[in-house]
PDB file of C-alpha atoms in Angstrom:
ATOM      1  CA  UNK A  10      22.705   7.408  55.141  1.00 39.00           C
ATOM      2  CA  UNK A  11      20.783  10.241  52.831  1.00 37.00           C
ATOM      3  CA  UNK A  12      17.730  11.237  54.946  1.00 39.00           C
ATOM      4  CA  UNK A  13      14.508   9.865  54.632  1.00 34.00           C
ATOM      5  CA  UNK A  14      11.976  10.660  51.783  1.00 31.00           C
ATOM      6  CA  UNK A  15       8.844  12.405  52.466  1.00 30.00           C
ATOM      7  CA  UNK A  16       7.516  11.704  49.124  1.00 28.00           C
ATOM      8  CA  UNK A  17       4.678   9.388  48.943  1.00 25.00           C
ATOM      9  CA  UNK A  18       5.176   7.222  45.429  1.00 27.00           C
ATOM     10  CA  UNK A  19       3.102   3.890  44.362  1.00 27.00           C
ATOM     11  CA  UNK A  20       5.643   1.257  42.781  1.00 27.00           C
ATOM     12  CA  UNK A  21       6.260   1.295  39.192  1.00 29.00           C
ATOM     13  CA  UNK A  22       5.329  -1.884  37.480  1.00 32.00           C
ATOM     14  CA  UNK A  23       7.633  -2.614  34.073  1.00 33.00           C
ATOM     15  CA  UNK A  24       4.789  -1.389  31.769  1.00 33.00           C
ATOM     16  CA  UNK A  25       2.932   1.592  33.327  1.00 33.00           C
ATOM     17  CA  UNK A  26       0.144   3.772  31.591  1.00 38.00           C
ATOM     18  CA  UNK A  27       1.240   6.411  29.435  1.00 46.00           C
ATOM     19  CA  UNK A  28       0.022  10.040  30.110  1.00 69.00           C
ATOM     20  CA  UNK A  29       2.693  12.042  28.244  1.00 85.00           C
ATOM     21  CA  UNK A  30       1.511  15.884  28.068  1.00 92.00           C
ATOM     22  CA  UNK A  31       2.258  15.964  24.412  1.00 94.00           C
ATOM     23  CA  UNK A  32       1.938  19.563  24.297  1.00 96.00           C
ATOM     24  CA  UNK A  33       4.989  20.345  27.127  1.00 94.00           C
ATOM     25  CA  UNK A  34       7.717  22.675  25.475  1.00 93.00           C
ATOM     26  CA  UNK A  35       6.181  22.231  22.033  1.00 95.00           C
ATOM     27  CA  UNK A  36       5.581  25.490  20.234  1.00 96.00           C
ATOM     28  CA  UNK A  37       2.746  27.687  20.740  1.00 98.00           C
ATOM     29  CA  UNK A  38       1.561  30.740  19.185  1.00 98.00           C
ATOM     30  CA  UNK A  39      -1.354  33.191  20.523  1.00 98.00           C
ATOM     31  CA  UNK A  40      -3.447  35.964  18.968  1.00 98.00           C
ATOM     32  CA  UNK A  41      -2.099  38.915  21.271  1.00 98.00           C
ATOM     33  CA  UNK A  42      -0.106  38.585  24.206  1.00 98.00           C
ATOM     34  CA  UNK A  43      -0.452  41.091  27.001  1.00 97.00           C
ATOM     35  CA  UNK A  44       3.117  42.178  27.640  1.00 96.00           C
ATOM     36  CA  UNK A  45       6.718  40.394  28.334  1.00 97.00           C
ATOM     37  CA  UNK A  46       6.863  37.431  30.557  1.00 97.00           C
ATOM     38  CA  UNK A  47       3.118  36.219  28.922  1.00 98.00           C
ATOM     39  CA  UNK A  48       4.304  34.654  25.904  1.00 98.00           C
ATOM     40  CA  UNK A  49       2.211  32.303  25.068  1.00 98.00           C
ATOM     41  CA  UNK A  50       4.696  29.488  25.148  1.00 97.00           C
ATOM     42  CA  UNK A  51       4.642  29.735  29.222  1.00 97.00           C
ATOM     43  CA  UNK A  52       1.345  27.621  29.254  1.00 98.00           C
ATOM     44  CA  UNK A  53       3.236  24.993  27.305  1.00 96.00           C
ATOM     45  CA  UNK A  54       6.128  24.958  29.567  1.00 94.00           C
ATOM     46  CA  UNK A  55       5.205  22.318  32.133  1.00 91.00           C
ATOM     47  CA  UNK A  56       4.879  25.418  35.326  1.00 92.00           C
ATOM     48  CA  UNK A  57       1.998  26.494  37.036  1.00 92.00           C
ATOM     49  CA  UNK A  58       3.469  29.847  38.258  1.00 93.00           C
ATOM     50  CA  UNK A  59       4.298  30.937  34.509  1.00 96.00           C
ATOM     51  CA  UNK A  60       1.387  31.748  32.415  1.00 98.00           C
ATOM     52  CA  UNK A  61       0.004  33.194  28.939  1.00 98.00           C
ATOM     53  CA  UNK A  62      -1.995  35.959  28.824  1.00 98.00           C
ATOM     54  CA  UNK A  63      -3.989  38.040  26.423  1.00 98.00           C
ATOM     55  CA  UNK A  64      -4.343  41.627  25.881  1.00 98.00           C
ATOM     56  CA  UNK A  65      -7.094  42.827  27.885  1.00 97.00           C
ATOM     57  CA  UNK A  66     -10.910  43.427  26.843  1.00 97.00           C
ATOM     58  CA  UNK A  67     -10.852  42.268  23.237  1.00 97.00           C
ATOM     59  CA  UNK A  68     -12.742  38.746  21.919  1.00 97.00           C
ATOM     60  CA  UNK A  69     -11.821  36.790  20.616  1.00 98.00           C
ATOM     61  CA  UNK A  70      -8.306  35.632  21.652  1.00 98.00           C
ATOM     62  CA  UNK A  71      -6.445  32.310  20.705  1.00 98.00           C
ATOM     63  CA  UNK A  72      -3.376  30.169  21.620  1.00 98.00           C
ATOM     64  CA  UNK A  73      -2.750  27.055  19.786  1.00 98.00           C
ATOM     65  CA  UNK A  74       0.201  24.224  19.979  1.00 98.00           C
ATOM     66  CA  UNK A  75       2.190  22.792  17.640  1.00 96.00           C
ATOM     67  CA  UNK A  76       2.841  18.952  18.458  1.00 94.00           C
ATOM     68  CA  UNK A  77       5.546  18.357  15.909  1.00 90.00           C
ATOM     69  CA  UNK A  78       3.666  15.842  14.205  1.00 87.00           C
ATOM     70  CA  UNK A  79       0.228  15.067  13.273  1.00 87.00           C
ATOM     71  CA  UNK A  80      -0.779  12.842  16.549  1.00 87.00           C
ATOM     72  CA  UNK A  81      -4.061  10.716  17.782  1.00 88.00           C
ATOM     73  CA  UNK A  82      -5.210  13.160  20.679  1.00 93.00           C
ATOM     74  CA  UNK A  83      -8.389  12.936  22.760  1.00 93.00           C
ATOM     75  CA  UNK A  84      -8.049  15.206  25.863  1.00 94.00           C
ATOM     76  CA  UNK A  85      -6.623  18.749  26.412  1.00 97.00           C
ATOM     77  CA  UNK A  86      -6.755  20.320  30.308  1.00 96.00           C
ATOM     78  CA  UNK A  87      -6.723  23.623  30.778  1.00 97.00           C
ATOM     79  CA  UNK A  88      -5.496  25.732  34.444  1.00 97.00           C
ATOM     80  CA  UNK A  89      -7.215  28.938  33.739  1.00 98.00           C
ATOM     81  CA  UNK A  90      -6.107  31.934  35.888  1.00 97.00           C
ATOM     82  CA  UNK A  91      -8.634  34.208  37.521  1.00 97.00           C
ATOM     83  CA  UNK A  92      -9.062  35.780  33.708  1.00 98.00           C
ATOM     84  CA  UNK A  93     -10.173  32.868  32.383  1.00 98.00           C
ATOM     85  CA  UNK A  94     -12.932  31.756  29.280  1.00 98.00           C
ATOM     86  CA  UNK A  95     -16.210  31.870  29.943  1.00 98.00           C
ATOM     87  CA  UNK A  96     -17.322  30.939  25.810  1.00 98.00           C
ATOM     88  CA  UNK A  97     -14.838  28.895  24.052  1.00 98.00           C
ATOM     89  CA  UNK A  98     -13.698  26.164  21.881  1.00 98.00           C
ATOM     90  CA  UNK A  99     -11.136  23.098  21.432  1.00 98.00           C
ATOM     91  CA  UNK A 100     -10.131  23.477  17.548  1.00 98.00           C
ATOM     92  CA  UNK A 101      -8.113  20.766  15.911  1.00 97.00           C
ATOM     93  CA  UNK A 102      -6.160  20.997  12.830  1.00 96.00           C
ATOM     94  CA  UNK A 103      -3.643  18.553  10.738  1.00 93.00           C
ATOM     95  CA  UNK A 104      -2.365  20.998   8.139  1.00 94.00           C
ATOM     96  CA  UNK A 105       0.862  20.564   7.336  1.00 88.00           C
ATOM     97  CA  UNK A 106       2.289  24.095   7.039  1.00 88.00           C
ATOM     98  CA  UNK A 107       0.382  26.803   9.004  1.00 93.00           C
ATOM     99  CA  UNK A 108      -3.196  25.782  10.113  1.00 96.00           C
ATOM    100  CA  UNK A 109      -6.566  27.443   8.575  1.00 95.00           C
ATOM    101  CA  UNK A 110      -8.713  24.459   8.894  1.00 96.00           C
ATOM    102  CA  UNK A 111      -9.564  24.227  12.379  1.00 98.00           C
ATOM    103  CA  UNK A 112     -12.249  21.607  13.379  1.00 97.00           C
ATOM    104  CA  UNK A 113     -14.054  21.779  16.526  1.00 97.00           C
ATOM    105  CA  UNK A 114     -14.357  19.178  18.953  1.00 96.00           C
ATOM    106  CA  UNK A 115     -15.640  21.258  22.052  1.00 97.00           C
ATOM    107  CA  UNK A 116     -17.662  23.820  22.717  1.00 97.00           C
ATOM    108  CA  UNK A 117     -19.209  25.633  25.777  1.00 97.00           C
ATOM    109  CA  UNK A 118     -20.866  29.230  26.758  1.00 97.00           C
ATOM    110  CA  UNK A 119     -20.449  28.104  30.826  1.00 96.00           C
ATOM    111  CA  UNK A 120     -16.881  27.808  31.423  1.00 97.00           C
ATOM    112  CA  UNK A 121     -16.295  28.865  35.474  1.00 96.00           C
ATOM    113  CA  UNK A 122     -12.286  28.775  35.326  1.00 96.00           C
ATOM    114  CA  UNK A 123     -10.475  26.817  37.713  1.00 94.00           C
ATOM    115  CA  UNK A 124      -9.273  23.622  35.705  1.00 95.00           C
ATOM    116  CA  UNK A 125     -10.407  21.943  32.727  1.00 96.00           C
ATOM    117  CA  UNK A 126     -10.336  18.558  32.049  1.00 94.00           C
ATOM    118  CA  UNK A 127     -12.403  18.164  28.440  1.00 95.00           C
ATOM    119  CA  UNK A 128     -12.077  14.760  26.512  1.00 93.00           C
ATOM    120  CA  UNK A 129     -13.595  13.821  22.897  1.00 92.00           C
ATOM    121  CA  UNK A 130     -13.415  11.176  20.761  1.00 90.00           C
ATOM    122  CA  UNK A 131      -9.876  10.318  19.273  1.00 89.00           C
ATOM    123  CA  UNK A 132      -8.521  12.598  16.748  1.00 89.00           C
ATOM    124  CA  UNK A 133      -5.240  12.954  14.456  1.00 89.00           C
ATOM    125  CA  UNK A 134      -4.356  16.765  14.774  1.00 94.00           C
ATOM    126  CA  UNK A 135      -1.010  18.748  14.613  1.00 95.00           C
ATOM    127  CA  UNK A 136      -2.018  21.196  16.075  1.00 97.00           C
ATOM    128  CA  UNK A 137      -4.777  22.247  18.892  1.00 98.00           C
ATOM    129  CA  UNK A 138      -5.950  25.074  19.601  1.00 98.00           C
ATOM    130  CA  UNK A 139      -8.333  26.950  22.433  1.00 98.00           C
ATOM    131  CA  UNK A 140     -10.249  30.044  21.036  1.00 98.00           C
ATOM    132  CA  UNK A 141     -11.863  31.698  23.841  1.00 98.00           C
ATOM    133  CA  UNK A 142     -15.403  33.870  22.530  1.00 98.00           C
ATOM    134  CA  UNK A 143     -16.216  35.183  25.575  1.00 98.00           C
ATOM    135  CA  UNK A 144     -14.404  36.694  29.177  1.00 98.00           C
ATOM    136  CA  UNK A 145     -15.133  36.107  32.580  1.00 97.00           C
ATOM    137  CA  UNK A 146     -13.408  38.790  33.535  1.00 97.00           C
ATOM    138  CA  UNK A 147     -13.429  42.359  32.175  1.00 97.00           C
ATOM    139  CA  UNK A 148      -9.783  41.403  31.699  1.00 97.00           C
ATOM    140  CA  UNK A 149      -8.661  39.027  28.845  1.00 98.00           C
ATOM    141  CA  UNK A 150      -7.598  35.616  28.387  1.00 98.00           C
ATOM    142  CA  UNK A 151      -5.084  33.576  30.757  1.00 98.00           C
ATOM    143  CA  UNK A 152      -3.976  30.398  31.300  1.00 98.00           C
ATOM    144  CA  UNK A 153      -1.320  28.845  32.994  1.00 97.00           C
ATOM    145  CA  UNK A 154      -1.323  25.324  31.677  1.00 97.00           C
ATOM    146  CA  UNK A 155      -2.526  23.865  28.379  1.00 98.00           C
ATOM    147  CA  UNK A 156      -1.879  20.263  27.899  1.00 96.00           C
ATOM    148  CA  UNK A 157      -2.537  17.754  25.434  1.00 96.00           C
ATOM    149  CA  UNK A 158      -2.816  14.209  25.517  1.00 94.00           C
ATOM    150  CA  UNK A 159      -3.453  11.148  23.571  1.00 88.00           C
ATOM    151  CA  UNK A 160      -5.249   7.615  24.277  1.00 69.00           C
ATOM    152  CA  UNK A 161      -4.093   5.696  26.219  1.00 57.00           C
ATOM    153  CA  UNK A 162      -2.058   3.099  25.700  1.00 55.00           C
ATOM    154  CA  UNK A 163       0.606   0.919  27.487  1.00 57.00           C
ATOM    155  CA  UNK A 164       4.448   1.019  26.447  1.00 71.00           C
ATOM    156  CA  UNK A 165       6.896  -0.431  28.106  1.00 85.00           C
ATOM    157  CA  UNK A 166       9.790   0.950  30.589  1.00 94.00           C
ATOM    158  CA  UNK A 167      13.096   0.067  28.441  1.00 95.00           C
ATOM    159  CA  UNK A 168      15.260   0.387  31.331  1.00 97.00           C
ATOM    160  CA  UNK A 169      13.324  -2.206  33.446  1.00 95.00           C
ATOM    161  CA  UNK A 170      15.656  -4.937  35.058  1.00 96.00           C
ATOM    162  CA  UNK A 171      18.118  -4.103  32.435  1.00 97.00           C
ATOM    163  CA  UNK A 172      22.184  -3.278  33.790  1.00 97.00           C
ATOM    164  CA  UNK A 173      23.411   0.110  35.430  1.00 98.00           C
ATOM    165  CA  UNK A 174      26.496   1.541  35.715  1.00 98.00           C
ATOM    166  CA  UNK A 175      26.706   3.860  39.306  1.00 98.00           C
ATOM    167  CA  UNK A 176      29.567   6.435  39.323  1.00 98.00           C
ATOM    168  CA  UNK A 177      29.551   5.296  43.314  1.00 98.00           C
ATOM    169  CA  UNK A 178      27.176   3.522  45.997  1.00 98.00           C
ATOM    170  CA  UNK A 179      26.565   4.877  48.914  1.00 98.00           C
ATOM    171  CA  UNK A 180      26.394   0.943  50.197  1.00 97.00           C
ATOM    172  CA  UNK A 181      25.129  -2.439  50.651  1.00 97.00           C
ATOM    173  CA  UNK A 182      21.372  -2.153  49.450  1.00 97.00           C
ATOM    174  CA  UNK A 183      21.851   1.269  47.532  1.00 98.00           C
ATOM    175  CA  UNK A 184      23.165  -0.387  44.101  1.00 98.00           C
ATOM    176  CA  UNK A 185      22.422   1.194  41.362  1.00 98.00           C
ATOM    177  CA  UNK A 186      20.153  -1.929  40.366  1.00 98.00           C
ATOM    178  CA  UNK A 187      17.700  -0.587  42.595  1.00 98.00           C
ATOM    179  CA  UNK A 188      16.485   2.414  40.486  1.00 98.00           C
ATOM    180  CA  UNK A 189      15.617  -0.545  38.041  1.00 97.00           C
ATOM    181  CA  UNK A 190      13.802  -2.664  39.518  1.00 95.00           C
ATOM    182  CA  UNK A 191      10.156  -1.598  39.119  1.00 92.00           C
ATOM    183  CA  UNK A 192      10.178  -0.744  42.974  1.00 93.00           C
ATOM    184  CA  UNK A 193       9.692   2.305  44.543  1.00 91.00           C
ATOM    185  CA  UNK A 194      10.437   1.126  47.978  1.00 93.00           C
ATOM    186  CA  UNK A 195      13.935   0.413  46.706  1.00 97.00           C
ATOM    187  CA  UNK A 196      16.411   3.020  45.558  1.00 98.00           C
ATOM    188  CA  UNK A 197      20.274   3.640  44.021  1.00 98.00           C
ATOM    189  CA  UNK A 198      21.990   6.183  46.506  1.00 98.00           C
ATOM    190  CA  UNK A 199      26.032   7.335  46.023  1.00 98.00           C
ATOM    191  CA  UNK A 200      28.056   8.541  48.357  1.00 98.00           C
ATOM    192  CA  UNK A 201      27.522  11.410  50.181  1.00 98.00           C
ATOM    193  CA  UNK A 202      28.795  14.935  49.922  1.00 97.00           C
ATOM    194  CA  UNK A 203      30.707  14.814  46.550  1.00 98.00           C
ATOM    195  CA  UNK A 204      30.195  16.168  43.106  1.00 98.00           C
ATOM    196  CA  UNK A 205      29.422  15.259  40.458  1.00 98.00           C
ATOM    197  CA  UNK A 206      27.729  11.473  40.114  1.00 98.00           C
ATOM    198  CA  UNK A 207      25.749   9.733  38.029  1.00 98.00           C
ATOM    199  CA  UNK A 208      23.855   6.461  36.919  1.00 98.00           C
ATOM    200  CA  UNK A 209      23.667   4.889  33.896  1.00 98.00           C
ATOM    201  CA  UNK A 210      21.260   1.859  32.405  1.00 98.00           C
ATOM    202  CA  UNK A 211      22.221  -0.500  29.148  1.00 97.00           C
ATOM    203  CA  UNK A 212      19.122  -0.469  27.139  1.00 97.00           C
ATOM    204  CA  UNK A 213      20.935  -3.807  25.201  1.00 95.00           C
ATOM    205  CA  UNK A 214      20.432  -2.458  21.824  1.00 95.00           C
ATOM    206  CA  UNK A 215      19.895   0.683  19.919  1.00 94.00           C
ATOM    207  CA  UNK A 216      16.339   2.111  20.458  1.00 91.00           C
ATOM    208  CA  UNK A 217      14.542   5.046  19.907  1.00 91.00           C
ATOM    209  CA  UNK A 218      13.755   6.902  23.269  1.00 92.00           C
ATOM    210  CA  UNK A 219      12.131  10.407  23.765  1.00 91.00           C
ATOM    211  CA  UNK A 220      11.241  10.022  27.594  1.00 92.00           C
ATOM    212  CA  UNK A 221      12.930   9.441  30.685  1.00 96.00           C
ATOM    213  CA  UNK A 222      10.810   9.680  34.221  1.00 95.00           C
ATOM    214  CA  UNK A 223      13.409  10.184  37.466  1.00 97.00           C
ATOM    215  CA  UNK A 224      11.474   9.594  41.021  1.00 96.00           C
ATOM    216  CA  UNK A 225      14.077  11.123  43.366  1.00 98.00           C
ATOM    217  CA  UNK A 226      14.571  10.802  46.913  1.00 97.00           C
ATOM    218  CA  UNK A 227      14.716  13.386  49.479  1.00 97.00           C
ATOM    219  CA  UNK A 228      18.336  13.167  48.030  1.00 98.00           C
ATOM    220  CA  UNK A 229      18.296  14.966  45.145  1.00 98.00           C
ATOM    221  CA  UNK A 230      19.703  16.778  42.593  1.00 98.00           C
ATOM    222  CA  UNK A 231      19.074  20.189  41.438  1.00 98.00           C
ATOM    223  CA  UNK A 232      21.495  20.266  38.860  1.00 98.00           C
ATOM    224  CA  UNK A 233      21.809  17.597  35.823  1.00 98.00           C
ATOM    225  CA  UNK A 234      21.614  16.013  32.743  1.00 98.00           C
ATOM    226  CA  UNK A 235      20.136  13.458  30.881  1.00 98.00           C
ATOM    227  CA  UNK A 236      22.435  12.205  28.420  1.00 98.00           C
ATOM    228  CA  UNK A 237      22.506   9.300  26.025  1.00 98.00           C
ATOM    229  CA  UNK A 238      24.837   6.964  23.854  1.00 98.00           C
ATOM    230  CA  UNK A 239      24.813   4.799  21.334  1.00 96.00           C
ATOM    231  CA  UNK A 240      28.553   3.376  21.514  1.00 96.00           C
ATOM    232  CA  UNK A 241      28.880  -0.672  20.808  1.00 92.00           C
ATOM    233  CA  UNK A 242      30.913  -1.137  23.461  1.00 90.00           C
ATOM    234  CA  UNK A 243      31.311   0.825  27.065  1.00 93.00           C
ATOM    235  CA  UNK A 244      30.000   4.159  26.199  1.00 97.00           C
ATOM    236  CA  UNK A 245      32.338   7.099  26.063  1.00 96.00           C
ATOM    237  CA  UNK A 246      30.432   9.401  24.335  1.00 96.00           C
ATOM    238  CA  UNK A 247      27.641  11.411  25.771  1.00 98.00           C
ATOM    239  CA  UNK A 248      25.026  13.400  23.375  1.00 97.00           C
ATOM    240  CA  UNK A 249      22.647  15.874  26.488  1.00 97.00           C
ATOM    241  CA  UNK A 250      19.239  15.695  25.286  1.00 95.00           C
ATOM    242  CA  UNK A 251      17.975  17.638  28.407  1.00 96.00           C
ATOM    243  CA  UNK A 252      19.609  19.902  31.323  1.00 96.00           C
ATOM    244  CA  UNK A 253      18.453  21.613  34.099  1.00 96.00           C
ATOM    245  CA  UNK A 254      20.107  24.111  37.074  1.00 97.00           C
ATOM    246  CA  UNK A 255      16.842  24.365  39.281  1.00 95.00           C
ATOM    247  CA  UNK A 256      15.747  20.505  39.881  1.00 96.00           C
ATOM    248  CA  UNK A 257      12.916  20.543  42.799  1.00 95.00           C
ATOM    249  CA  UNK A 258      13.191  16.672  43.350  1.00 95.00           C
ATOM    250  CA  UNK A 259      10.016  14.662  43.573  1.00 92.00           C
ATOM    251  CA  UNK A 260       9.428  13.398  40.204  1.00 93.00           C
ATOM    252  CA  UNK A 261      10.508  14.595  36.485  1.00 94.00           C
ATOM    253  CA  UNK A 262       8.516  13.186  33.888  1.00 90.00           C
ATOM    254  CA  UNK A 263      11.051  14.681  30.551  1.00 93.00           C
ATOM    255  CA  UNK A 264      10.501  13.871  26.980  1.00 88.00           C
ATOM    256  CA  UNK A 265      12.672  15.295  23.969  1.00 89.00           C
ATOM    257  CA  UNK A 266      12.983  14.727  20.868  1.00 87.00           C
ATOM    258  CA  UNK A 267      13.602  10.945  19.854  1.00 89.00           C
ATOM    259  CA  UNK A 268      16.490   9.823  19.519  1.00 92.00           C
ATOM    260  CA  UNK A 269      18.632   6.308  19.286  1.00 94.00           C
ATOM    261  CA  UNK A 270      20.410   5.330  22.408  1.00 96.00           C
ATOM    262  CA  UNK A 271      21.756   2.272  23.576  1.00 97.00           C
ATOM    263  CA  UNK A 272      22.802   4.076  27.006  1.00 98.00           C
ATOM    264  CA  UNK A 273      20.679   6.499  28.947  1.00 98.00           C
ATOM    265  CA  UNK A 274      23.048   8.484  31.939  1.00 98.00           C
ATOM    266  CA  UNK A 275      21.488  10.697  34.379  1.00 98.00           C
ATOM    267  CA  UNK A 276      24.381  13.121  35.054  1.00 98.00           C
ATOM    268  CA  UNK A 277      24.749  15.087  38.708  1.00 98.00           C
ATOM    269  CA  UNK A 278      26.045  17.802  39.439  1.00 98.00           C
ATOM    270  CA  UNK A 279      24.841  19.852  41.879  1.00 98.00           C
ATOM    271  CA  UNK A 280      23.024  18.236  45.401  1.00 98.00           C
ATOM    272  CA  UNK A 281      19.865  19.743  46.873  1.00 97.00           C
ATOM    273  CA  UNK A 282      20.995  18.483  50.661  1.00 97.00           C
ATOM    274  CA  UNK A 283      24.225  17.692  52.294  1.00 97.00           C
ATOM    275  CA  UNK A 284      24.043  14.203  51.332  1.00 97.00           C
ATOM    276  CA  UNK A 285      24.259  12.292  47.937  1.00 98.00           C
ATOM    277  CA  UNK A 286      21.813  11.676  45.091  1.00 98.00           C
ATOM    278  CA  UNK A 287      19.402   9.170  45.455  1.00 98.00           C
ATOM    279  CA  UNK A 288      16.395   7.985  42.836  1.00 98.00           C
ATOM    280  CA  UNK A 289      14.040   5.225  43.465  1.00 97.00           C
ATOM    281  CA  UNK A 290      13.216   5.197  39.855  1.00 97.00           C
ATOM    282  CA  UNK A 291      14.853   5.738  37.057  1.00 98.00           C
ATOM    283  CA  UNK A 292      12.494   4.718  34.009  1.00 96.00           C
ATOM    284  CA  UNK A 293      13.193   5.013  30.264  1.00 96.00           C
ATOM    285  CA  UNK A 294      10.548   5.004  27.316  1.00 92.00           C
ATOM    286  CA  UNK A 295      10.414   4.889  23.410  1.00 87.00           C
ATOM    287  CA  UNK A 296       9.103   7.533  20.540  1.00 68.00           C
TER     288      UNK A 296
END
């Protein structure tokens, strides 16, 4: 049996809130940058030990994201590090080539670091940007998380109750059925101790997906893919649309750009224990 998880997780109902950081890995460009490793696209990057920082001393300084697409937005949170803004602004534009028309939609002169969590009425905007006026530090500008989200609405989990495919089960109760189920008290687990394995669910038809949330076990992997199909029949062919060599379990929330599947696999290849792989969820959503 893989060993017990030690990750608390509520159950996952079929249609579940949606709080997509539209801003993660989208591109982001800053006004300075204060040497290599501080790009600015390390705040977009979903980590909290990566960061963007500015040169030092000078006001003002900038970074702004580009979402792809001109999007209804209403929130942005900001992790400062200790250099953080003490004066600054949320800017929104929705020019179509490079953005000069910025509109604000917050402002303050008391920011105290830390983390925050600033909302405003809905918005379209392609890009957003935070221009910091003044420093709290005699240092410059640093953050190491700038998200962006939109209203929220309610989608629905495309690969709830719908078939899986397991490369193996570990046994009775572990079927791969259970990462499907809208349950995270139940989960899919394969065997133990052998490389690689994977899961995948039949969506029924073609649809256009740019988000799949894993909730692994304590079983999990550190090495995979997520790869899709769109074959008519049993699918042999396998397009990655994300891939990763240093998985930390828990849960991975992972959009990408949309695109049509009719399968969704979640490909293993390298464990994090001595055991197998093991999710409790394995949820799939639409552009």
């Amino acid at each position: 049996m893989s060993g017990n998880s030690n990750i608390a997780s509520a159950t996952t109902l079929p249609s579940s809130p949606v709080g997509v950081n539209l801003a993660l890995n989208k591109p982001a460009t800053a006004s300075t940058t204060e040497g290599t490793g501080f790009e600015a696209s390390k705040a977009t990057d979903g980590s909290s030990s990566t960061r963007w920082a500015s040169v030092e001393g000078v006001d003002p300084q900038s970074i702004y994201v580009n979402l792809g697409s001109s999007q209804s937005v209403n929130k942005v949170k900001l992790n400062w590090e200790a250099a953080y803004a003490s004066g600054y602004t949320i800017q929104l534009s929705n020019d179509s080539g490079t953005p000069t028309n910025w509109t604000t939609v917050y402002s303050t002169n008391t920011g105290d670091g830390a983390v925050d969590d600033i909302t405003f009425p809905a918005q379209n905007a392609k890009y957003v940007r935070v221009n910091g006026t003044a420093r709290g530090t005699a240092y410059g500008y640093s953050l190491w998380d700038f998200e962006v989200y939109g209203a929220s609405i309610t989608v629905a989990n495309l690969a709830a109750g719908k078939t899986t495919t397991t490369s193996s089960v570990e046994g009775a109760g572990f079927e791969g059925n259970k990462a499907v189920d809208g349950s995270a008290a139940t989960r899919w687990a394969s065997v133990e101790g052998v490389d690689p394995q994977w899961i995948y669910v039949n969506l029924d038809s073609s649809q256009s997906i740019n988000r799949v949330k894993l909730n692994w076990e304590a079983a999990y992997a550190t090495a995979y893919t997520v790869q899709v199909s769109n074959d008519a029949g049993a699918p042999s062919n396998w397009t990655t649309v994300y891939t990763t060599t240093s998985g930390d379990g828990a849960v991975d929330d992972l959009t990408f750009n949309a695109t049509q599947a009719k399968y969704v696999r979640v490909h293993a290849t390298a464990r994090a224990t001595a055991y197998g792989y093991s999710l409790f969820e394995f949820e799939v959503y639409g552009a």
